[in-house]
Amino acid sequence: MQVVDLNSDMGEGLGPWTIGDGVDEQIMPLISAANIATGFHAGDPSTMNDTVEMAGRHGVAIGAHPGFRDLIGFGRRHIHASAHELVNDIIYQIGALREIAAMNNLPLHHVKPHGALYMHIARDEEIAALFIQQLHRLAPELILYAMHGSVIHRLALEAGHPVVCEFYADREYDNNGSIVFIRRVTQLDPQQIADKVLKACTEGVVTTVEGNDIPVQFDSVCIHSDSPGALALVQATRQRLEAAGITIRAPQTRLLPPDNSWKNEVFNG
């Protein structure tokens, strides 16, 4: 792998409340794509605008990070609602950030669902199909960030919609290739995380919690900004990748002319 995207969740404060002590300002120059909270799990219009402006100053690709309508639970609690209601919520949030980006003369680059919504849309066929249908109709150029092998990943490929798969630097994997989600992430060793990412990029494998190496396929590395010591994790990872000659760059899209055989391509060239 010669080129990889490095993404992180940004703008996850609310009003006067922020995550960390200026951590967004410190992380933003180090990443290539920012997933900006769109108001349902975190964020508000002014925070969204400030984060978009910051991304623009550093040349970072801007992505919508829609979540369940769950400010109290930070979008990590499952909300039981119909597929139509949830897709309406997602499109609403994407539209909000797209207009704020347009106000700053910046394009919206991607969409990455947040937290429990990310997991729900990764495995629920009904919402995944409806979301891809609407996203592809409204914004066929908007890249979807997803988990490799998930339902939403498969449906995006079938629809010819641009999709980028992620590798989670600050999460563990099991032998099935699934993320081992824990309620509270502990402090992680930056050098160990950097080694893990470099191994995934150069060898295409990750060591599971059971101690086995399994293959991983991805185009982007995710480090969550609310992980303890996130700045050190991002710094160490970027330094290790650059030292290995790996370029950090947001994925680009190429939209082909629409006809019965067209499709979108995602490429890092």
PDB file of C-alpha atoms in Angstrom, residues 18-108:
ATOM      1  CA  THR A  18     -15.705  20.300  23.812  1.00  0.00           C
ATOM      2  CA  ILE A  19     -13.977  16.931  23.803  1.00  0.00           C
ATOM      3  CA  GLY A  20     -10.446  17.187  25.121  1.00  0.00           C
ATOM      4  CA  ASP A  21      -8.455  20.396  25.432  1.00  0.00           C
ATOM      5  CA  GLY A  22      -8.353  21.673  21.873  1.00  0.00           C
ATOM      6  CA  VAL A  23      -7.784  18.150  20.575  1.00  0.00           C
ATOM      7  CA  ASP A  24      -9.618  18.826  17.288  1.00  0.00           C
ATOM      8  CA  GLU A  25      -7.301  21.748  16.535  1.00  0.00           C
ATOM      9  CA  GLN A  26      -4.272  19.538  17.182  1.00  0.00           C
ATOM     10  CA  ILE A  27      -5.475  16.479  15.285  1.00  0.00           C
ATOM     11  CA  MET A  28      -6.924  18.227  12.237  1.00  0.00           C
ATOM     12  CA  PRO A  29      -3.571  19.079  10.560  1.00  0.00           C
ATOM     13  CA  LEU A  30      -2.482  15.441  10.882  1.00  0.00           C
ATOM     14  CA  ILE A  31      -5.414  13.725   9.154  1.00  0.00           C
ATOM     15  CA  SER A  32      -6.698  13.649   5.589  1.00  0.00           C
ATOM     16  CA  ALA A  33     -10.440  13.234   6.228  1.00  0.00           C
ATOM     17  CA  ALA A  34     -12.649  14.600   9.031  1.00  0.00           C
ATOM     18  CA  ASN A  35     -15.973  13.036   9.982  1.00  0.00           C
ATOM     19  CA  ILE A  36     -17.900  16.004  11.384  1.00  0.00           C
ATOM     20  CA  ALA A  37     -20.748  15.447  13.851  1.00  0.00           C
ATOM     21  CA  THR A  38     -24.038  16.690  12.429  1.00  0.00           C
ATOM     22  CA  GLY A  39     -26.089  17.536  15.502  1.00  0.00           C
ATOM     23  CA  PHE A  40     -27.917  14.358  16.482  1.00  0.00           C
ATOM     24  CA  HIS A  41     -25.299  12.576  18.631  1.00  0.00           C
ATOM     25  CA  ALA A  42     -23.065  15.649  19.058  1.00  0.00           C
ATOM     26  CA  GLY A  43     -22.350  18.971  17.401  1.00  0.00           C
ATOM     27  CA  ASP A  44     -24.473  22.027  16.687  1.00  0.00           C
ATOM     28  CA  PRO A  45     -24.574  24.503  13.773  1.00  0.00           C
ATOM     29  CA  SER A  46     -21.799  26.751  15.103  1.00  0.00           C
ATOM     30  CA  THR A  47     -19.555  23.831  16.055  1.00  0.00           C
ATOM     31  CA  MET A  48     -20.147  22.321  12.627  1.00  0.00           C
ATOM     32  CA  ASN A  49     -19.228  25.605  10.934  1.00  0.00           C
ATOM     33  CA  ASP A  50     -16.092  26.085  13.043  1.00  0.00           C
ATOM     34  CA  THR A  51     -14.981  22.519  12.302  1.00  0.00           C
ATOM     35  CA  VAL A  52     -15.641  22.892   8.571  1.00  0.00           C
ATOM     36  CA  GLU A  53     -13.614  26.112   8.533  1.00  0.00           C
ATOM     37  CA  MET A  54     -10.774  24.351  10.358  1.00  0.00           C
ATOM     38  CA  ALA A  55     -10.807  21.445   7.905  1.00  0.00           C
ATOM     39  CA  GLY A  56     -10.741  23.896   5.011  1.00  0.00           C
ATOM     40  CA  ARG A  57      -7.690  25.694   6.398  1.00  0.00           C
ATOM     41  CA  HIS A  58      -5.757  22.433   6.565  1.00  0.00           C
ATOM     42  CA  GLY A  59      -6.969  20.935   3.282  1.00  0.00           C
ATOM     43  CA  VAL A  60      -8.783  18.092   5.029  1.00  0.00           C
ATOM     44  CA  ALA A  61     -11.686  16.352   3.266  1.00  0.00           C
ATOM     45  CA  ILE A  62     -15.038  17.064   4.924  1.00  0.00           C
ATOM     46  CA  GLY A  63     -17.427  14.254   5.756  1.00  0.00           C
ATOM     47  CA  ALA A  64     -20.839  14.103   7.424  1.00  0.00           C
ATOM     48  CA  HIS A  65     -20.960  11.964  10.565  1.00  0.00           C
ATOM     49  CA  PRO A  66     -24.690  11.349  11.171  1.00  0.00           C
ATOM     50  CA  GLY A  67     -25.847   9.423  14.207  1.00  0.00           C
ATOM     51  CA  PHE A  68     -28.912   8.300  16.070  1.00  0.00           C
ATOM     52  CA  ARG A  69     -30.945  11.092  17.669  1.00  0.00           C
ATOM     53  CA  ASP A  70     -29.194  10.525  21.003  1.00  0.00           C
ATOM     54  CA  LEU A  71     -27.322  13.508  22.474  1.00  0.00           C
ATOM     55  CA  ILE A  72     -27.439  12.101  26.003  1.00  0.00           C
ATOM     56  CA  GLY A  73     -25.992   8.749  24.986  1.00  0.00           C
ATOM     57  CA  PHE A  74     -23.560  10.188  22.412  1.00  0.00           C
ATOM     58  CA  GLY A  75     -25.194   8.076  19.717  1.00  0.00           C
ATOM     59  CA  ARG A  76     -23.986   4.838  21.240  1.00  0.00           C
ATOM     60  CA  ARG A  77     -27.442   3.551  22.203  1.00  0.00           C
ATOM     61  CA  HIS A  78     -29.597   1.767  19.644  1.00  0.00           C
ATOM     62  CA  ILE A  79     -32.756   3.630  18.660  1.00  0.00           C
ATOM     63  CA  HIS A  80     -35.669   1.463  17.533  1.00  0.00           C
ATOM     64  CA  ALA A  81     -37.204   3.232  14.533  1.00  0.00           C
ATOM     65  CA  SER A  82     -38.317   2.354  11.021  1.00  0.00           C
ATOM     66  CA  ALA A  83     -35.861   2.332   8.160  1.00  0.00           C
ATOM     67  CA  HIS A  84     -37.674   5.279   6.561  1.00  0.00           C
ATOM     68  CA  GLU A  85     -37.444   7.361   9.741  1.00  0.00           C
ATOM     69  CA  LEU A  86     -33.754   6.612  10.188  1.00  0.00           C
ATOM     70  CA  VAL A  87     -32.893   7.348   6.558  1.00  0.00           C
ATOM     71  CA  ASN A  88     -34.801  10.623   6.800  1.00  0.00           C
ATOM     72  CA  ASP A  89     -32.694  11.493   9.854  1.00  0.00           C
ATOM     73  CA  ILE A  90     -29.475  10.632   8.015  1.00  0.00           C
ATOM     74  CA  ILE A  91     -30.342  12.644   4.896  1.00  0.00           C
ATOM     75  CA  TYR A  92     -31.360  15.577   7.107  1.00  0.00           C
ATOM     76  CA  GLN A  93     -27.966  15.541   8.825  1.00  0.00           C
ATOM     77  CA  ILE A  94     -26.017  15.180   5.582  1.00  0.00           C
ATOM     78  CA  GLY A  95     -27.940  18.112   4.123  1.00  0.00           C
ATOM     79  CA  ALA A  96     -27.178  20.291   7.120  1.00  0.00           C
ATOM     80  CA  LEU A  97     -23.431  19.781   6.855  1.00  0.00           C
ATOM     81  CA  ARG A  98     -23.445  20.049   3.074  1.00  0.00           C
ATOM     82  CA  GLU A  99     -25.028  23.508   3.293  1.00  0.00           C
ATOM     83  CA  ILE A 100     -22.573  24.645   5.966  1.00  0.00           C
ATOM     84  CA  ALA A 101     -19.708  23.382   3.796  1.00  0.00           C
ATOM     85  CA  ALA A 102     -21.181  25.225   0.800  1.00  0.00           C
ATOM     86  CA  MET A 103     -21.415  28.385   2.894  1.00  0.00           C
ATOM     87  CA  ASN A 104     -17.632  28.068   3.286  1.00  0.00           C
ATOM     88  CA  ASN A 105     -17.163  27.336  -0.446  1.00  0.00           C
ATOM     89  CA  LEU A 106     -16.101  23.772   0.348  1.00  0.00           C
ATOM     90  CA  PRO A 107     -17.439  20.480  -1.031  1.00  0.00           C
ATOM     91  CA  LEU A 108     -18.782  17.610   1.030  1.00  0.00           C
TER      92      LEU A 108
END
